[in-house]
PDB file of C-alpha atoms in Angstrom:
ATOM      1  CA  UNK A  21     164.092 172.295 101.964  1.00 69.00           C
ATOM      2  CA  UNK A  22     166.501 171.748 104.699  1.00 90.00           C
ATOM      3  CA  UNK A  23     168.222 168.489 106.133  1.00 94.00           C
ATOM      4  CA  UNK A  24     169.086 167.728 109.646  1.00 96.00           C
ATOM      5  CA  UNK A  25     168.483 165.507 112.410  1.00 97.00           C
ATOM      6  CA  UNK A  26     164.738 164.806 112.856  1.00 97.00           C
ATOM      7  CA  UNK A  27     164.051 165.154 116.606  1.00 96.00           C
ATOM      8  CA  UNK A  28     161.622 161.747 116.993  1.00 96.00           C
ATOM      9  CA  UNK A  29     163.844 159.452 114.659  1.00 97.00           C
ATOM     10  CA  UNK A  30     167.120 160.579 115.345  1.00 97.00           C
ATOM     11  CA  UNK A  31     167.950 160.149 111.914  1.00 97.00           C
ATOM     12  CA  UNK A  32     169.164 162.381 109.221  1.00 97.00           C
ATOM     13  CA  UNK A  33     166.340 163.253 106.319  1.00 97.00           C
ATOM     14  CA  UNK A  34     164.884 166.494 104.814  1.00 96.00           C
ATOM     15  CA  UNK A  35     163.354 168.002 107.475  1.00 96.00           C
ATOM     16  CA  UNK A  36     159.443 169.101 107.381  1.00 93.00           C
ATOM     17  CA  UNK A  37     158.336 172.359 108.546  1.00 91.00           C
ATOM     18  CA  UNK A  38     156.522 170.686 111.666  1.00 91.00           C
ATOM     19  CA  UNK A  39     153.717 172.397 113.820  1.00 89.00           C
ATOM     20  CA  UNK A  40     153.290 171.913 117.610  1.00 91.00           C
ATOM     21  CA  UNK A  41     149.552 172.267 117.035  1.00 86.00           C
ATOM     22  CA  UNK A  42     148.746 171.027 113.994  1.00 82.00           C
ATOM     23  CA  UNK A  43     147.780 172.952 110.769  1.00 78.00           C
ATOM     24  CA  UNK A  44     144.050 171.633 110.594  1.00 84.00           C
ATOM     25  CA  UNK A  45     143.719 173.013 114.159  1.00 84.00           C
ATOM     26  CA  UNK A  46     145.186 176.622 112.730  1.00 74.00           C
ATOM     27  CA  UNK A  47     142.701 176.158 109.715  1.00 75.00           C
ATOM     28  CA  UNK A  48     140.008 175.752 111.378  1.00 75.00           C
ATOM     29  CA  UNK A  49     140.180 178.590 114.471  1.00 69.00           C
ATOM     30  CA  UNK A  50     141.555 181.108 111.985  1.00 66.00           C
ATOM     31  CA  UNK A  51     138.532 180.630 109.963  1.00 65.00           C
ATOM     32  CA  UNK A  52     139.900 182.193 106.793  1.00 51.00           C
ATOM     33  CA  UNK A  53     142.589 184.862 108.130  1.00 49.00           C
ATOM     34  CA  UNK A  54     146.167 184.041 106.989  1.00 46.00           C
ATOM     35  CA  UNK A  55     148.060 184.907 110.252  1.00 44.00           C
ATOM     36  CA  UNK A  56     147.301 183.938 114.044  1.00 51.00           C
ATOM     37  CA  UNK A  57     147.806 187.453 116.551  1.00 49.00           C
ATOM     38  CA  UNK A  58     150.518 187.143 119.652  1.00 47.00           C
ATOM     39  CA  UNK A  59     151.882 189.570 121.918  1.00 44.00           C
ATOM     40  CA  UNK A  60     155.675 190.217 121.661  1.00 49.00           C
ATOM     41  CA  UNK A  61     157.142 190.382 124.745  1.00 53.00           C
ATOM     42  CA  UNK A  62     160.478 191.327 123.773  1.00 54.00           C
ATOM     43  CA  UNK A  63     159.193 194.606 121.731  1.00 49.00           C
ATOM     44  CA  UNK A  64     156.335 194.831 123.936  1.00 50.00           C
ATOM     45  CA  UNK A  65     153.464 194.966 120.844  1.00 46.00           C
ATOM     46  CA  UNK A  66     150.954 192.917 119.211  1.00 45.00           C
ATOM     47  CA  UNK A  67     152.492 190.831 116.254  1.00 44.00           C
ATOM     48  CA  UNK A  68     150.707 188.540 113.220  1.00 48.00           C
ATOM     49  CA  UNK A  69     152.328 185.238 112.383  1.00 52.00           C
ATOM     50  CA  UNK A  70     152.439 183.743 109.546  1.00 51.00           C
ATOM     51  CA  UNK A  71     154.078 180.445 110.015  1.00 51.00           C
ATOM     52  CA  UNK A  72     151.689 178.743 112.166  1.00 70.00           C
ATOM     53  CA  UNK A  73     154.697 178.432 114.514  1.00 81.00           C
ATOM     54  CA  UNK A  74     156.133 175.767 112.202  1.00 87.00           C
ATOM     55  CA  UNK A  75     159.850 174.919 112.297  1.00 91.00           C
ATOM     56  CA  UNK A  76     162.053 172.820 110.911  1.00 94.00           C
ATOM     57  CA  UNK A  77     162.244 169.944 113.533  1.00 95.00           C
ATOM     58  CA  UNK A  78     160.669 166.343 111.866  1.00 96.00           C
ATOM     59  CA  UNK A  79     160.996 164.422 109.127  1.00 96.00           C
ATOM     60  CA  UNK A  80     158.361 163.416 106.455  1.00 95.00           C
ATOM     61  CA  UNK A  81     157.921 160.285 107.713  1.00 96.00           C
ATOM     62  CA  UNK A  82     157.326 161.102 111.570  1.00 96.00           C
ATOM     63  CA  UNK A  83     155.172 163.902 110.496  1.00 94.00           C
ATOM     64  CA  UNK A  84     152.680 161.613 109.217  1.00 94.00           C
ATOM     65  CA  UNK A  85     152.837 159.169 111.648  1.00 93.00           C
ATOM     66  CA  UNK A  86     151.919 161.705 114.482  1.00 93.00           C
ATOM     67  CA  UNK A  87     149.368 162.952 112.052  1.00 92.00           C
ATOM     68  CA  UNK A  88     148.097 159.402 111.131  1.00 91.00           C
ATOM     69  CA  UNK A  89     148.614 157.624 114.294  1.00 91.00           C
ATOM     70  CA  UNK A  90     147.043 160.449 116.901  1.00 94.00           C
ATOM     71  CA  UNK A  91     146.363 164.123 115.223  1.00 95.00           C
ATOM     72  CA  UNK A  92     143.736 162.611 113.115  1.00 95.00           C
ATOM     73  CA  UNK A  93     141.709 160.435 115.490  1.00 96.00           C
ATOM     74  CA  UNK A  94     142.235 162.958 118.160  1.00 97.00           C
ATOM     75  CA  UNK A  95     140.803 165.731 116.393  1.00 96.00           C
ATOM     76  CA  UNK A  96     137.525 163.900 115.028  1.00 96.00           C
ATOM     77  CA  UNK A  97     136.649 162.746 118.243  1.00 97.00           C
ATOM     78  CA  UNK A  98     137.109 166.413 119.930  1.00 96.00           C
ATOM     79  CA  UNK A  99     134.848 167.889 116.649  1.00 95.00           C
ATOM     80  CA  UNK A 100     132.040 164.960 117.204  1.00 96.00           C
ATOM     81  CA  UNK A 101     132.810 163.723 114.058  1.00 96.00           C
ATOM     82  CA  UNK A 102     133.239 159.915 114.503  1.00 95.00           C
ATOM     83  CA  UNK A 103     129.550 157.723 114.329  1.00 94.00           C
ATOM     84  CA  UNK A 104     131.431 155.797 117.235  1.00 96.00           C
ATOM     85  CA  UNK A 105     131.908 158.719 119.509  1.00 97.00           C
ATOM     86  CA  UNK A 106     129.312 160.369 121.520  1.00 98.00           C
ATOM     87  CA  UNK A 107     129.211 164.078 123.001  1.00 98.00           C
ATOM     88  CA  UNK A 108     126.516 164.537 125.881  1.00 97.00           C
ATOM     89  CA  UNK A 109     125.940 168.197 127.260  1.00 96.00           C
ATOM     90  CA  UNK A 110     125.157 167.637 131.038  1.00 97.00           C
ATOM     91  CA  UNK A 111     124.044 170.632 133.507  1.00 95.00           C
ATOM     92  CA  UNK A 112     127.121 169.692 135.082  1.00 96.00           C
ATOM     93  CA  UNK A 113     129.913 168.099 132.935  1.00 98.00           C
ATOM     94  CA  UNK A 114     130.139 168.203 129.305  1.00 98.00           C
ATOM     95  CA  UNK A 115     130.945 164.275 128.131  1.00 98.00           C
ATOM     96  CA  UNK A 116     132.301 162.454 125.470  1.00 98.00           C
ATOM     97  CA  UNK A 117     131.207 158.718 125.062  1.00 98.00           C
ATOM     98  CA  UNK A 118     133.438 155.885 123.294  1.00 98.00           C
ATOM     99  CA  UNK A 119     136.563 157.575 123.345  1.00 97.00           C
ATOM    100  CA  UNK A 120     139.974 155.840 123.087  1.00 97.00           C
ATOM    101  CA  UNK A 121     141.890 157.674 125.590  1.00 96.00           C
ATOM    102  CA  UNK A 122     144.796 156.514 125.488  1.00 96.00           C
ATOM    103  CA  UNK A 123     144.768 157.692 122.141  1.00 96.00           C
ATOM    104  CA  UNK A 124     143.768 161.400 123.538  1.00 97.00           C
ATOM    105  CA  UNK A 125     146.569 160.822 125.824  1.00 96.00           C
ATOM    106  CA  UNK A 126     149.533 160.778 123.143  1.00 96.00           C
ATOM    107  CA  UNK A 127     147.901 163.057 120.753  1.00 96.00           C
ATOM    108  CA  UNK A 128     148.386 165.583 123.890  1.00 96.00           C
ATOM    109  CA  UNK A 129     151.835 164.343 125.117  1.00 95.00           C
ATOM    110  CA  UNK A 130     153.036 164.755 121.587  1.00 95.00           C
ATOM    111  CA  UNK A 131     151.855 168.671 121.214  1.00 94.00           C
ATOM    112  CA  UNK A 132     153.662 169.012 124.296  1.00 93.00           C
ATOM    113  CA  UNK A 133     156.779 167.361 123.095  1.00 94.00           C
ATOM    114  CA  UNK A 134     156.931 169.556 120.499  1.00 93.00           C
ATOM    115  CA  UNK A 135     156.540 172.313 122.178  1.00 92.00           C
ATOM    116  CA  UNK A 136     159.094 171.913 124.422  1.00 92.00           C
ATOM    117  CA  UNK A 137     161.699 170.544 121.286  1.00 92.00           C
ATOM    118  CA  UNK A 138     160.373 173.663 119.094  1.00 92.00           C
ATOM    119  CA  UNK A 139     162.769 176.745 118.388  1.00 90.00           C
ATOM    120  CA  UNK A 140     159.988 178.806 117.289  1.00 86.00           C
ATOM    121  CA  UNK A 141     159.916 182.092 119.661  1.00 83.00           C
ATOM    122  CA  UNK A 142     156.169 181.231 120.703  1.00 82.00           C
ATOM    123  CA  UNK A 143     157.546 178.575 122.848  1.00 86.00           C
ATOM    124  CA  UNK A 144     160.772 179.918 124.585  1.00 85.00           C
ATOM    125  CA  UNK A 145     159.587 179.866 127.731  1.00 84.00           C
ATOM    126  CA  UNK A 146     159.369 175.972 127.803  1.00 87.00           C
ATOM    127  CA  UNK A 147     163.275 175.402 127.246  1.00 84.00           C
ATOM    128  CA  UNK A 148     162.966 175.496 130.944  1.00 81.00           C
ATOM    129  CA  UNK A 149     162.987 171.464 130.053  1.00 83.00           C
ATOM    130  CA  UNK A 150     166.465 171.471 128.412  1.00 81.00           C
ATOM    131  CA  UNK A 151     168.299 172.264 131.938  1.00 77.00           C
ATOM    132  CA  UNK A 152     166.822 168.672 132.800  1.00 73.00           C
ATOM    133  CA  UNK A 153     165.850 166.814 129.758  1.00 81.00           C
ATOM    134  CA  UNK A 154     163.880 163.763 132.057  1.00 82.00           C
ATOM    135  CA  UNK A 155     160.688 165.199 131.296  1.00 82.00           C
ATOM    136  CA  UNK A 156     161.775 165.673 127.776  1.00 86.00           C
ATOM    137  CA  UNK A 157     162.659 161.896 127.122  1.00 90.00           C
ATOM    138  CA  UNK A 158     159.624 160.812 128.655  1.00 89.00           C
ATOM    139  CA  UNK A 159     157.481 162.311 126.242  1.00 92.00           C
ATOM    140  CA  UNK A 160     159.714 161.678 123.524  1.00 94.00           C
ATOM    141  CA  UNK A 161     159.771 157.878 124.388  1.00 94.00           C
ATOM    142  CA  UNK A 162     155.887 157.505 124.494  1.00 94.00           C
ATOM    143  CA  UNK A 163     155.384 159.709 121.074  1.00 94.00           C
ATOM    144  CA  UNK A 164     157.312 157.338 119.308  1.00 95.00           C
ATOM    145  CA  UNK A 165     156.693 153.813 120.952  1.00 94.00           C
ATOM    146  CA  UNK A 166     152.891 154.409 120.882  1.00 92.00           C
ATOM    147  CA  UNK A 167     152.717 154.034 124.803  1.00 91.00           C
ATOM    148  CA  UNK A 168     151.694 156.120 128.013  1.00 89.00           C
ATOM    149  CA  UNK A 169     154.865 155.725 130.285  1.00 81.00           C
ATOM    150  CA  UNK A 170     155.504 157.207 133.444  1.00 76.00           C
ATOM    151  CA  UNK A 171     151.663 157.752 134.275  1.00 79.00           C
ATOM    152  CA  UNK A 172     152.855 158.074 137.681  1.00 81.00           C
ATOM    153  CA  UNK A 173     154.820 161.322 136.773  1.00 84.00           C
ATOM    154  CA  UNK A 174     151.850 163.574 134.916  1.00 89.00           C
ATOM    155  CA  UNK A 175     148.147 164.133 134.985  1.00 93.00           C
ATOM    156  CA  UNK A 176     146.556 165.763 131.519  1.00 96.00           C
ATOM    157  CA  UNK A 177     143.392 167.296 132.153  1.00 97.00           C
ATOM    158  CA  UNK A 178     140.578 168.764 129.606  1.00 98.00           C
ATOM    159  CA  UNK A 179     137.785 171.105 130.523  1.00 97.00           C
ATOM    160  CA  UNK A 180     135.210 172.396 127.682  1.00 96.00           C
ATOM    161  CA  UNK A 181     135.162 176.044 127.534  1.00 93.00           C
ATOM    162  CA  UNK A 182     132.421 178.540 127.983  1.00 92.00           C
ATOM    163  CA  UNK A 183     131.237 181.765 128.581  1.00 87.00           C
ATOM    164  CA  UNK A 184     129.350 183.070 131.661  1.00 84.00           C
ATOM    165  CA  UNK A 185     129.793 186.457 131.256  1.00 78.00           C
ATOM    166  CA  UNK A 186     129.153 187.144 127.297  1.00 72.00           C
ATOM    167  CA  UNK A 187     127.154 184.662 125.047  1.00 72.00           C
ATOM    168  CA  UNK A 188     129.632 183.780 122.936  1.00 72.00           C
ATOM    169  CA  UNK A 189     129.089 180.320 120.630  1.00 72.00           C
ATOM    170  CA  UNK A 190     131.227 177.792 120.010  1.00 74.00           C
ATOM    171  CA  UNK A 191     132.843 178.904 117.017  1.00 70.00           C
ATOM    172  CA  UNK A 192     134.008 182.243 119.249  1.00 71.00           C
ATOM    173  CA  UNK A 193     135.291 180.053 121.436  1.00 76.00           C
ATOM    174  CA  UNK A 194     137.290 178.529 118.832  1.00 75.00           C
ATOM    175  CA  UNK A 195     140.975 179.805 118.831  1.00 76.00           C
ATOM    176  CA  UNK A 196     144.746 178.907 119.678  1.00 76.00           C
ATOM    177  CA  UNK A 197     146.911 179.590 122.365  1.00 81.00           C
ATOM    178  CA  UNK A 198     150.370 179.277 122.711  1.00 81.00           C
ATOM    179  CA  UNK A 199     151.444 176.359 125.625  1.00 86.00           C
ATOM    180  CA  UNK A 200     151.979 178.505 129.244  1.00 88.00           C
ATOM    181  CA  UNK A 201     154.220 177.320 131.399  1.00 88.00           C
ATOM    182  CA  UNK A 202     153.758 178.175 135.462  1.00 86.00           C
ATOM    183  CA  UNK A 203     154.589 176.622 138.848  1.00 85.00           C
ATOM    184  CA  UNK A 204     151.231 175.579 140.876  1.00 85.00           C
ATOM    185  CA  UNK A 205     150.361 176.017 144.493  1.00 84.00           C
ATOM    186  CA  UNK A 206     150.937 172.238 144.866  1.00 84.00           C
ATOM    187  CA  UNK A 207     154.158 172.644 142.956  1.00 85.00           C
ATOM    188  CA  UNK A 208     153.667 171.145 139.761  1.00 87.00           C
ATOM    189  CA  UNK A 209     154.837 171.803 136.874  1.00 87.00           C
ATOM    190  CA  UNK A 210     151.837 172.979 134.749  1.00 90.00           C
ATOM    191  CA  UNK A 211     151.154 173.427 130.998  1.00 92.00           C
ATOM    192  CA  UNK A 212     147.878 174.649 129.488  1.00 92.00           C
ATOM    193  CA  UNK A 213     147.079 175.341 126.089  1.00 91.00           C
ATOM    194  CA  UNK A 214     143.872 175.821 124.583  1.00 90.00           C
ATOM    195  CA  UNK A 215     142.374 174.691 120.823  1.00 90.00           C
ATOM    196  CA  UNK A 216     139.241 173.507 119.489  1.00 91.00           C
ATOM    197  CA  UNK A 217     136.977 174.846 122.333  1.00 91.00           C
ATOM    198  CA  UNK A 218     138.541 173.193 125.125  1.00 95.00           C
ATOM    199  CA  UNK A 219     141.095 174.039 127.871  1.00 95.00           C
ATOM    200  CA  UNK A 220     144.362 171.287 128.409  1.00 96.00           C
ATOM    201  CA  UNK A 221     146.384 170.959 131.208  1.00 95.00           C
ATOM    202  CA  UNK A 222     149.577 169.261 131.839  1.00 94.00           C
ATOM    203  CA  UNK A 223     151.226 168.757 135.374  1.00 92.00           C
ATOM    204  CA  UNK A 224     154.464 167.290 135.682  1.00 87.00           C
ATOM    205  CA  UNK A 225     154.341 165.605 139.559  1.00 84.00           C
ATOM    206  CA  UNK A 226     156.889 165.460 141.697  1.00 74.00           C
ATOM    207  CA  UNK A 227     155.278 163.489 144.744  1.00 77.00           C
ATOM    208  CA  UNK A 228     151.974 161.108 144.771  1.00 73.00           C
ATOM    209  CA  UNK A 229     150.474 163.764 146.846  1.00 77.00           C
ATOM    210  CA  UNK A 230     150.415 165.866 143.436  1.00 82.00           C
ATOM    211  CA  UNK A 231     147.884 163.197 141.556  1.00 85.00           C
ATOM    212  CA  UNK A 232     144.547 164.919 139.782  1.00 88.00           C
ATOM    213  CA  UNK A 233     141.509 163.818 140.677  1.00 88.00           C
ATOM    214  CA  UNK A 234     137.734 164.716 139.451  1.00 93.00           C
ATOM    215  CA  UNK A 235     136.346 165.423 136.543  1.00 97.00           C
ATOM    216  CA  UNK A 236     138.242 166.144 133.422  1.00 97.00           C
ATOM    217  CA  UNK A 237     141.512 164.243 133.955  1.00 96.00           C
ATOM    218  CA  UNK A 238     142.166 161.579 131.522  1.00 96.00           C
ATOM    219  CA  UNK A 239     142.657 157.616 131.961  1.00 94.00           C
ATOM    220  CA  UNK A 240     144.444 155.732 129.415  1.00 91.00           C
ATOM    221  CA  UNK A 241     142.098 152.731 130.086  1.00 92.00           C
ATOM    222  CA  UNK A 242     138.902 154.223 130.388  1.00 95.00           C
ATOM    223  CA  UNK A 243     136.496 154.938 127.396  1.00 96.00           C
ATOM    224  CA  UNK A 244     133.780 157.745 128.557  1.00 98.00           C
ATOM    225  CA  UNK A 245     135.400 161.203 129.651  1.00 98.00           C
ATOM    226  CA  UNK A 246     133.470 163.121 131.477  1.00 98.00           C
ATOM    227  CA  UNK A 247     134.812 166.837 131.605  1.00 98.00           C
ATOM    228  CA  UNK A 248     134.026 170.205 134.008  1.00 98.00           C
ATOM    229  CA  UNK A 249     132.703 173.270 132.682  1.00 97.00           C
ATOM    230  CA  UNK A 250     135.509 175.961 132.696  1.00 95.00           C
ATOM    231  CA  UNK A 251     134.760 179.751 132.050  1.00 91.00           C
ATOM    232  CA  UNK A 252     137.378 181.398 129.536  1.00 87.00           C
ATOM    233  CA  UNK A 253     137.693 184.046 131.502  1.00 86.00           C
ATOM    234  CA  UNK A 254     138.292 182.373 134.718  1.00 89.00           C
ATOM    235  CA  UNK A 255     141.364 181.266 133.224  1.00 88.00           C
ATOM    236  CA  UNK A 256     144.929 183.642 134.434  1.00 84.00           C
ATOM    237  CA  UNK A 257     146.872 182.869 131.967  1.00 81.00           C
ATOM    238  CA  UNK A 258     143.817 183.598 129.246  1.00 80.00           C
ATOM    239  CA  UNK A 259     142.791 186.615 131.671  1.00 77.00           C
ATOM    240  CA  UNK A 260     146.576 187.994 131.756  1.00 76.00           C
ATOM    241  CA  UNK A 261     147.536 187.331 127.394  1.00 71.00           C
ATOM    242  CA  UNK A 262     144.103 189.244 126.931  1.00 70.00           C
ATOM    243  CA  UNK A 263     144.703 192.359 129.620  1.00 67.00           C
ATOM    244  CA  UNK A 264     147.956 192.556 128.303  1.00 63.00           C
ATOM    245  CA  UNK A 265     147.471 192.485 124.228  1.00 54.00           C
ATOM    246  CA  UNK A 266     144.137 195.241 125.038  1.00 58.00           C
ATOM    247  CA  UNK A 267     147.375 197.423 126.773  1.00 59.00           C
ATOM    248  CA  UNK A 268     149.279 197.598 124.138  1.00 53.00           C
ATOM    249  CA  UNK A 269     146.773 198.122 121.719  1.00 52.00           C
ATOM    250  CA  UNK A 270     145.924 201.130 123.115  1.00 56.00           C
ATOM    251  CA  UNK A 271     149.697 202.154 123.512  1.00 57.00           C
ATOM    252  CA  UNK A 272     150.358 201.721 119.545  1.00 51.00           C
TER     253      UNK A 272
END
């Protein structure tokens, strides 16, 4: 138990141990195992967590409602578990009928938001966002007033991954990341996680030049989402974690 300021409410309350990806996402990719693997950059070696990279940062109350209002929805559609929802394998898009994405949309914002609010080592990198806390209030505003503002600042993109090189199925494709954080050639800011067998991006814009476009990138208004193809290991920042963790494997 431990009181503070809940970070969505603003109000003092017993704080929850919160996750930036949600505990029925860590359930389901760790498929029985009690920790999640991550490579320690500060002591340079492979490390288990146990904590699901939960901290102390929400109260009961907003917990639920981001579980409620988008984590559950979200999560059901993604899964092709909703009688509403449709998921078409194309040769070239994977697509996802009758989807409310706008609903997608703040599910994703808000795993970002926490991310960048969290304390919890996995996500250092992304306090980048507390030199210039814009960004941060953005998100912050559209978690808890249920609505997509600024669309004219970020793009959110999601790809379905697979394999090209081994035959792996979709439960090995299964598993967390933590959120990277880079700088793209166009200059955007650019977040990418991935969960659930699918790859999402985030781009902070800076200029109209910057907008997405193509398949993938999400529309607040729009109910079929048709997403690209992406290989796992065509991804750097997937390529890089993996290179690096098989290093220092064989160092220890």
């Amino acid at each position: 138990m431990k009181n503070g300021i809940c970070k969505l409410c603003d109000l003092e309350k017993e704080l929850k141990r919160s996750h930036v990806i949600g505990r029925a996402v860590f359930k389901k990719a760790l498929k029985g195992a009690n920790h999640a693997l991550r490579f320690d950059r500060q002591h340079n070696k492979v490390v288990k967590d146990q904590d699901q990279w939960a901290t102390y940062m929400l109260c009961g109350e907003c917990e639920q409602k981001l579980n409620k209002k988008y984590e559950e929805y979200s999560l059901n559609v993604l899964r092709d578990r909703m009688k509403s929802v449709k998921h078409k394998k194309r040769d070239s898009h994977y697509e996802i009928q009758g989807v409310d994405q706008k609903k997608l949309i703040l599910y994703l914002l808000s795993i970002m938001w926490r991310g960048i609010e969290s304390n919890h080592e996995v996500f250092k990198k992304l306090k980048i966002f507390d030199e210039s806390p814009v960004a941060k209030n953005f998100l912050k505003k559209s978690v808890k007033n249920e609505q997509v503002f600024l669309t004219e600042c970020f793009d959110l993109r999601i790809s379905k991954l697979v394999s090209l090189i081994a035959p792996f199925s979709e439960m090995e494709l299964d598993f967390i990341t933590d959120i990277y954080c880079n700088i793209d050639e166009k200059q955007r800011i650019r977040l990418l996680t991935i969960f659930e067998g699918y790859c999402f991006e985030f781009f902070f814009l800076t200029d109209k030049s910057q907008f997405l476009t193509g398949l993938g990138v999400l529309k607040k208004n729009k109910s079929i989402l048709k997403m690209p193809y992406i290989d796992i290991f065509s991804i750097p920042e997937f390529q890089k974690s993996l290179l690096v963790m098989i290093e220092s494997q064989k160092q220890h």
